[in-house]
mmCIF file with all atom_site columns, C-alpha atoms in Angstrom:
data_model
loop_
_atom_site.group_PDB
_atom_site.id
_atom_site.type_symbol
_atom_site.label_atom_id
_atom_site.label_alt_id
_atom_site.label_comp_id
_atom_site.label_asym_id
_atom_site.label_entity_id
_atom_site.label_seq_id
_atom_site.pdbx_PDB_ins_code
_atom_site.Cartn_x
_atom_site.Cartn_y
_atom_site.Cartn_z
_atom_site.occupancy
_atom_site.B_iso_or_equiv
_atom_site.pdbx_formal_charge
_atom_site.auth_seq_id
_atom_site.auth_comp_id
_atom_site.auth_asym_id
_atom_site.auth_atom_id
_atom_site.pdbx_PDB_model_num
ATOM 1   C CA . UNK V 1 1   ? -22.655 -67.212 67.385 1.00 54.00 ? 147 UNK V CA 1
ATOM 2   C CA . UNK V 1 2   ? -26.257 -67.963 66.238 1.00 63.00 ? 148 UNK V CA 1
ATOM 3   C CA . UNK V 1 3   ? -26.951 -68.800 62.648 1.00 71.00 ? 149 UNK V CA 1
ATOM 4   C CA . UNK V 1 4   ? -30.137 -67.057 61.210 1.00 80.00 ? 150 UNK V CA 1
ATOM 5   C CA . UNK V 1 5   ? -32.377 -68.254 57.938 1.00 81.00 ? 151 UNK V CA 1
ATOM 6   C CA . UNK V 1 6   ? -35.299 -68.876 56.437 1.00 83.00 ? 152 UNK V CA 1
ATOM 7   C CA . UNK V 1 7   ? -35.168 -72.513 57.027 1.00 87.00 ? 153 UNK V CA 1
ATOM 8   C CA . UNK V 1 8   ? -33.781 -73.255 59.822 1.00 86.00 ? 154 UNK V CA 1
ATOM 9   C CA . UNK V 1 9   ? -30.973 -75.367 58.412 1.00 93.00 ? 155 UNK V CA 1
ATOM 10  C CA . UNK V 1 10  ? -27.301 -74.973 57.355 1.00 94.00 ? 156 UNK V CA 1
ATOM 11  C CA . UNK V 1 11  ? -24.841 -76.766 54.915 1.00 96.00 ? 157 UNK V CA 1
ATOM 12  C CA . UNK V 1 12  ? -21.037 -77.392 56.510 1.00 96.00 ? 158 UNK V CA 1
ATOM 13  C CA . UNK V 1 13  ? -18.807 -77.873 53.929 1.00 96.00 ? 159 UNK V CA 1
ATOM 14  C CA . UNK V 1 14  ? -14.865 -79.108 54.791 1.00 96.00 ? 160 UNK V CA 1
ATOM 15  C CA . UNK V 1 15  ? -13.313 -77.156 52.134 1.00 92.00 ? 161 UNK V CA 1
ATOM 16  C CA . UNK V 1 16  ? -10.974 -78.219 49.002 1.00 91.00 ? 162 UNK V CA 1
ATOM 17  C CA . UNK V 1 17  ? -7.588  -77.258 47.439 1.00 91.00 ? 163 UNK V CA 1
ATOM 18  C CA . UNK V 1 18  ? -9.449  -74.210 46.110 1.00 89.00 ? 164 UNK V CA 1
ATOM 19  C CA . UNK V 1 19  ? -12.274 -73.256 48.208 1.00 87.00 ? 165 UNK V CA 1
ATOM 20  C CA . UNK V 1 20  ? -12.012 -72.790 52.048 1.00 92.00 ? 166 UNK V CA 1
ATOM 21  C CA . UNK V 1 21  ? -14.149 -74.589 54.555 1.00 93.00 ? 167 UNK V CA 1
ATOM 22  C CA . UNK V 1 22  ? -17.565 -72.698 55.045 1.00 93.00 ? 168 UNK V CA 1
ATOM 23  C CA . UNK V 1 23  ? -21.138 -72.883 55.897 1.00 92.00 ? 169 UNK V CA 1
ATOM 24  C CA . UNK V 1 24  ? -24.092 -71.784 53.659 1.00 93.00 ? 170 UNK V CA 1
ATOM 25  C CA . UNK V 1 25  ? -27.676 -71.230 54.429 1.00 92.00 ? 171 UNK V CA 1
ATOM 26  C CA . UNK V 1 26  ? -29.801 -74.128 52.855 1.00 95.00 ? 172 UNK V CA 1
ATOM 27  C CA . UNK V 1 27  ? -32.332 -71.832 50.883 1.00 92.00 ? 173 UNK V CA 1
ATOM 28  C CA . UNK V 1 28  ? -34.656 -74.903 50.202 1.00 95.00 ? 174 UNK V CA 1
ATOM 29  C CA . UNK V 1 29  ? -35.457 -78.742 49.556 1.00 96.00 ? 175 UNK V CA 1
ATOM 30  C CA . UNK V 1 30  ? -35.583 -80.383 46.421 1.00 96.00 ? 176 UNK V CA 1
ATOM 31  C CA . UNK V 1 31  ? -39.066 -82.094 46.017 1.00 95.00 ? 177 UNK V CA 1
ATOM 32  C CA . UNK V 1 32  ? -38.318 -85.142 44.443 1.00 96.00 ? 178 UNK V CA 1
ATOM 33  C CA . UNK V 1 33  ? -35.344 -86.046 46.525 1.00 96.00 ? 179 UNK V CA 1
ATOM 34  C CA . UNK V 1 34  ? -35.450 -84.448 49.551 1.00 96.00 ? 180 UNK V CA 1
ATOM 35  C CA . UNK V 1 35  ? -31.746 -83.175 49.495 1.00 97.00 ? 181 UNK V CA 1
ATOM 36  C CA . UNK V 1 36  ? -30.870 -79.735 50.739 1.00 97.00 ? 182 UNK V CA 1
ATOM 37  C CA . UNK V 1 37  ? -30.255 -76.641 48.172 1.00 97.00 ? 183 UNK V CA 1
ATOM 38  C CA . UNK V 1 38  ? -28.079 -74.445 48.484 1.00 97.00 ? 184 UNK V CA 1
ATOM 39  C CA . UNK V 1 39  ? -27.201 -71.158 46.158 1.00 96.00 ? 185 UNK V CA 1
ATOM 40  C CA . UNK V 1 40  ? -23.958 -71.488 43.804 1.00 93.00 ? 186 UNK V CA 1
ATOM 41  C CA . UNK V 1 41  ? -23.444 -67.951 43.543 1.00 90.00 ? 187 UNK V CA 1
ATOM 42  C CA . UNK V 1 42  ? -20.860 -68.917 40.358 1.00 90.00 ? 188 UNK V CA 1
ATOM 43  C CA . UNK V 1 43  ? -23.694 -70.588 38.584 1.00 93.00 ? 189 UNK V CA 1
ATOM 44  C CA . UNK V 1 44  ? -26.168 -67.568 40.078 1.00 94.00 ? 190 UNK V CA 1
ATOM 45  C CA . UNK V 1 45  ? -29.007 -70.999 40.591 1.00 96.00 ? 191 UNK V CA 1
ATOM 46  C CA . UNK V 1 46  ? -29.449 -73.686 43.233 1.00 96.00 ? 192 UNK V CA 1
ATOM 47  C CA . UNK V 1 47  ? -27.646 -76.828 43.762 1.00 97.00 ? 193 UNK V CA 1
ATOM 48  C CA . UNK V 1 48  ? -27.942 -79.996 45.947 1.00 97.00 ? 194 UNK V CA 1
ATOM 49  C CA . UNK V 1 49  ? -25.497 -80.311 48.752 1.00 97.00 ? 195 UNK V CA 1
ATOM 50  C CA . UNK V 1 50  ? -24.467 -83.579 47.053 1.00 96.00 ? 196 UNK V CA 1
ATOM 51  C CA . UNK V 1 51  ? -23.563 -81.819 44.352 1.00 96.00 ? 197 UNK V CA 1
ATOM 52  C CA . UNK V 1 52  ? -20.175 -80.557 46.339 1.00 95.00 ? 198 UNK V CA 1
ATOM 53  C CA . UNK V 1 53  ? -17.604 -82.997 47.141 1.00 94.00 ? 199 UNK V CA 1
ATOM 54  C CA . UNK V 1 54  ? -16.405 -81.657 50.280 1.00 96.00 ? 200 UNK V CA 1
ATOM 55  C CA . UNK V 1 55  ? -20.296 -81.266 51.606 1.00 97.00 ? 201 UNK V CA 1
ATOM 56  C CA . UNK V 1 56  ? -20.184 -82.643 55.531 1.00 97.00 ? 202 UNK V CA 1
ATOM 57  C CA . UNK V 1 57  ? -23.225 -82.151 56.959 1.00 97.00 ? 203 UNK V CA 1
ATOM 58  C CA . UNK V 1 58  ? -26.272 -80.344 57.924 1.00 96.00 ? 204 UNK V CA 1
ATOM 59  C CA . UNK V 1 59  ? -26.442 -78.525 61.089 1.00 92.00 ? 205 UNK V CA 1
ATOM 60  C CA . UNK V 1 60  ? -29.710 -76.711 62.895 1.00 89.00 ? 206 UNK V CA 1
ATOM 61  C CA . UNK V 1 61  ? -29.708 -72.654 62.544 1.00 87.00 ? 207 UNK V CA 1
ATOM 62  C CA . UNK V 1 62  ? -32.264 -70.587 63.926 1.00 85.00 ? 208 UNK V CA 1
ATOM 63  C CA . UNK V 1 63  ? -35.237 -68.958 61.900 1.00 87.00 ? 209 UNK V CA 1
ATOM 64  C CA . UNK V 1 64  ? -36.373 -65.328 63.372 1.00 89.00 ? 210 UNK V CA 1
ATOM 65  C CA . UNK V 1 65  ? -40.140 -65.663 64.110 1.00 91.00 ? 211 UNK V CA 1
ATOM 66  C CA . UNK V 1 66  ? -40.736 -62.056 65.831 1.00 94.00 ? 212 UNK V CA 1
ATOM 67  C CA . UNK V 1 67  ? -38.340 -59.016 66.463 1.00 94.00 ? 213 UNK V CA 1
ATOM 68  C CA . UNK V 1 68  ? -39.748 -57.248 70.186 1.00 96.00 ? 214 UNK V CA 1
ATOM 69  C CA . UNK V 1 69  ? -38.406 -54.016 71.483 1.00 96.00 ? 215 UNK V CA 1
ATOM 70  C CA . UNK V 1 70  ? -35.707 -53.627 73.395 1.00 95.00 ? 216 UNK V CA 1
ATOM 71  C CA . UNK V 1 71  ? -37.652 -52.875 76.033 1.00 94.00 ? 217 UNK V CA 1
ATOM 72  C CA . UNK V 1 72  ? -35.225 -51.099 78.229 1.00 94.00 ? 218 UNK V CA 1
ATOM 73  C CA . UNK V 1 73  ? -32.792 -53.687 78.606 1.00 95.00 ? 219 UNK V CA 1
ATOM 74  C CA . UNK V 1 74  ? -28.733 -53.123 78.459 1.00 94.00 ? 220 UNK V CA 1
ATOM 75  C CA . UNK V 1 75  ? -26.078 -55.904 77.955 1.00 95.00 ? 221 UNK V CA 1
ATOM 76  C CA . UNK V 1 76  ? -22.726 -55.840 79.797 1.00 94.00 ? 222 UNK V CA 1
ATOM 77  C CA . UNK V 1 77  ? -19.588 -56.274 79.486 1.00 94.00 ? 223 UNK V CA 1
ATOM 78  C CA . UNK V 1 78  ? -16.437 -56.230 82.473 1.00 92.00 ? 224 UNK V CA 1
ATOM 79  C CA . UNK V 1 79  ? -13.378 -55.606 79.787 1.00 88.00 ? 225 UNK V CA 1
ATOM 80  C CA . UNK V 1 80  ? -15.013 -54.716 76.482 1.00 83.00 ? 226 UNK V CA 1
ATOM 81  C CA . UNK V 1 81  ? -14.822 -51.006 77.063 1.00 80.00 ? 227 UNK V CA 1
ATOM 82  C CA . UNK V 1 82  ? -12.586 -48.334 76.487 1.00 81.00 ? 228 UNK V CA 1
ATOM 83  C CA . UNK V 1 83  ? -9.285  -49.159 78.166 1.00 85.00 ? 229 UNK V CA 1
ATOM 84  C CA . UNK V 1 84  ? -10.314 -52.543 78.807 1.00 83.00 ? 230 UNK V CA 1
ATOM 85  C CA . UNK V 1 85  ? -12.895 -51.283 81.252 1.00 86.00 ? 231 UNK V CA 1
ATOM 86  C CA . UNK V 1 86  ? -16.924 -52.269 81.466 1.00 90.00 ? 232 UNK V CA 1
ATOM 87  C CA . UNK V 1 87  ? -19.370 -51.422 78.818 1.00 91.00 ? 233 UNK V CA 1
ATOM 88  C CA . UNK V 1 88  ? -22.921 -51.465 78.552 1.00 91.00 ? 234 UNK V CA 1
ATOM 89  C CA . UNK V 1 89  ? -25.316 -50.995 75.536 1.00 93.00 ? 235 UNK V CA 1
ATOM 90  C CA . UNK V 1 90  ? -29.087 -50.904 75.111 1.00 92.00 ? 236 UNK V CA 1
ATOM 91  C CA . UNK V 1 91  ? -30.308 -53.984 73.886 1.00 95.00 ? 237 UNK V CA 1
ATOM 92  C CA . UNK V 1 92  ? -32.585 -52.862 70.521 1.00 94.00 ? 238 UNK V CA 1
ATOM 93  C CA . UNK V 1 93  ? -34.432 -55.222 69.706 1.00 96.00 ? 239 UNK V CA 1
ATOM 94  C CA . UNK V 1 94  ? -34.916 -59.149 70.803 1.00 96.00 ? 240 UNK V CA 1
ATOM 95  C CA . UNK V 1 95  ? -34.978 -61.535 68.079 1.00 93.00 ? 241 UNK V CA 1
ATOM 96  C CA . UNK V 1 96  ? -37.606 -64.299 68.455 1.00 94.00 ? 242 UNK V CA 1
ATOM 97  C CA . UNK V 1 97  ? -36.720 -67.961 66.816 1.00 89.00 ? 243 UNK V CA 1
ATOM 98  C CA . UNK V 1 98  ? -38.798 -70.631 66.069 1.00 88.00 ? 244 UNK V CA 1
ATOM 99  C CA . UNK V 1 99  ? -37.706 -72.712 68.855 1.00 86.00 ? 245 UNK V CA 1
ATOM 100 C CA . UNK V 1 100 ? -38.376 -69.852 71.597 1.00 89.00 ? 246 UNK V CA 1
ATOM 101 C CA . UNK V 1 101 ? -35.271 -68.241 71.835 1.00 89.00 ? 247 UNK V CA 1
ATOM 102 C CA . UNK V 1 102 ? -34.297 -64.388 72.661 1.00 92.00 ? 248 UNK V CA 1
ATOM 103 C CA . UNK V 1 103 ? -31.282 -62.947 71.251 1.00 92.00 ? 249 UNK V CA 1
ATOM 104 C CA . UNK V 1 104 ? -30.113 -59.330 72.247 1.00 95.00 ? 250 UNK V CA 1
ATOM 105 C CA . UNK V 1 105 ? -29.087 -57.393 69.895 1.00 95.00 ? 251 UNK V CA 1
ATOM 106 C CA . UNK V 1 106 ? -27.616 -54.438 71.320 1.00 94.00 ? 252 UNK V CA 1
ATOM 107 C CA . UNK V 1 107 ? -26.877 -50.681 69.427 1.00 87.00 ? 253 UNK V CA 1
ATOM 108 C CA . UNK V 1 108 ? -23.711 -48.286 70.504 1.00 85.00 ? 254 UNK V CA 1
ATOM 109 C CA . UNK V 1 109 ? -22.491 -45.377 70.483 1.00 84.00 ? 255 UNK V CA 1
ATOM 110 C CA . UNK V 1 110 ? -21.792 -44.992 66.821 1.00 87.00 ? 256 UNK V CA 1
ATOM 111 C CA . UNK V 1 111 ? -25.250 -46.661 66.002 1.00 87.00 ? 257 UNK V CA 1
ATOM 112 C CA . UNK V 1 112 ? -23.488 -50.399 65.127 1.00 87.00 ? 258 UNK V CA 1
ATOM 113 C CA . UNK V 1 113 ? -26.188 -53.299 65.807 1.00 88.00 ? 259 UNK V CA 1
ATOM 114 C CA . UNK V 1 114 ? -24.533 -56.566 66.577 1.00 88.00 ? 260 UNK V CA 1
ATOM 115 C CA . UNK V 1 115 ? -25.556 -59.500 68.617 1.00 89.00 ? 261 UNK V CA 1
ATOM 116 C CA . UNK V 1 116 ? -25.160 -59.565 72.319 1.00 91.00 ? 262 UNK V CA 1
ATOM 117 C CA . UNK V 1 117 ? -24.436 -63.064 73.145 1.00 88.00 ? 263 UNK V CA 1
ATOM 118 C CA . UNK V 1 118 ? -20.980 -62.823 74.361 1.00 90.00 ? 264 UNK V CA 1
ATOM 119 C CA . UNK V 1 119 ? -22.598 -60.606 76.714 1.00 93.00 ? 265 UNK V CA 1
ATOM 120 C CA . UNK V 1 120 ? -21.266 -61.125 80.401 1.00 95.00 ? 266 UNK V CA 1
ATOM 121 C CA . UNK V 1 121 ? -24.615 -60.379 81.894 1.00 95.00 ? 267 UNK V CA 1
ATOM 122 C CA . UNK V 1 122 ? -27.616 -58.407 80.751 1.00 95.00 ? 268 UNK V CA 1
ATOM 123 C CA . UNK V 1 123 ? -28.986 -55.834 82.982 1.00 94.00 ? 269 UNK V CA 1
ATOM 124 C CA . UNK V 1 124 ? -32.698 -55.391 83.125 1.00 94.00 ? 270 UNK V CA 1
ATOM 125 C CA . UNK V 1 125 ? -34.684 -52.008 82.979 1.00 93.00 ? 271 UNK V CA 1
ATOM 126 C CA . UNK V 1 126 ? -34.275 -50.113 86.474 1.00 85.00 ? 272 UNK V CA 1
ATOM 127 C CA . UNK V 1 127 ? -31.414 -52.488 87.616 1.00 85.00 ? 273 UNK V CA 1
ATOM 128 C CA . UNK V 1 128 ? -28.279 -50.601 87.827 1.00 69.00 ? 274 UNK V CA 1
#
């Protein structure tokens, strides 16, 4: 599962008595210090990661650069169907990160998006 932000970076936290283990999207850098923010939606402003005593670490997410058409494209899958037969969907659009990366993300039958990545192959335009 791909991670998707504005910066390109996530906070892992380990989780506490009261709060379970989670990761939240670093939404900037404080100037001064350098340390990672990240919203406290309690407090409704940013904190540092420091701030939180079960912060662990940082960890790379991807930023979207450029959404391309589908272009025709359909992802598969052997057992994902009904019945625990095939299934394919049209892939809608390709998201573009920073670090050259395509993502599917594929639309179905009751107009659902959702990544494509467990995908067992992806079938290109014309192929059957």
């Amino acid at each position: 599962m791909h991670y998707f932000n504005s910066t390109g970076w996530i906070a892992r936290f380990t989780g506490t008595d009261t709060t379970m283990a989670r990761a939240v999207d670093v939404d900037a850098w404080d100037e001064a210090t350098g340390v990672a923010l990240v919203v406290d939606p309690q407090l409704g402003r940013r904190r540092p990661v420091t701030d939180y005593p079960d912060f662990s670490h940082l960890g790379l997410a991807d930023r979207v650069v450029a959404a391309v058409p589908g272009g025709g494209w359909r992802a598969y899958w052997k057992d994902e169907g009904p019945d625990g037969g095939p299934l394919a969907e049209q892939v809608l659009v390709w998201l573009i990160t920073a670090r050259g990366g395509a993502t599917p993300v594929t639309v179905d039958v009751h107009g659902h998006v959702n990544d494509a990545e467990s995908a067992d192959r992806l079938i290109s335009p014309g192929e059957e």
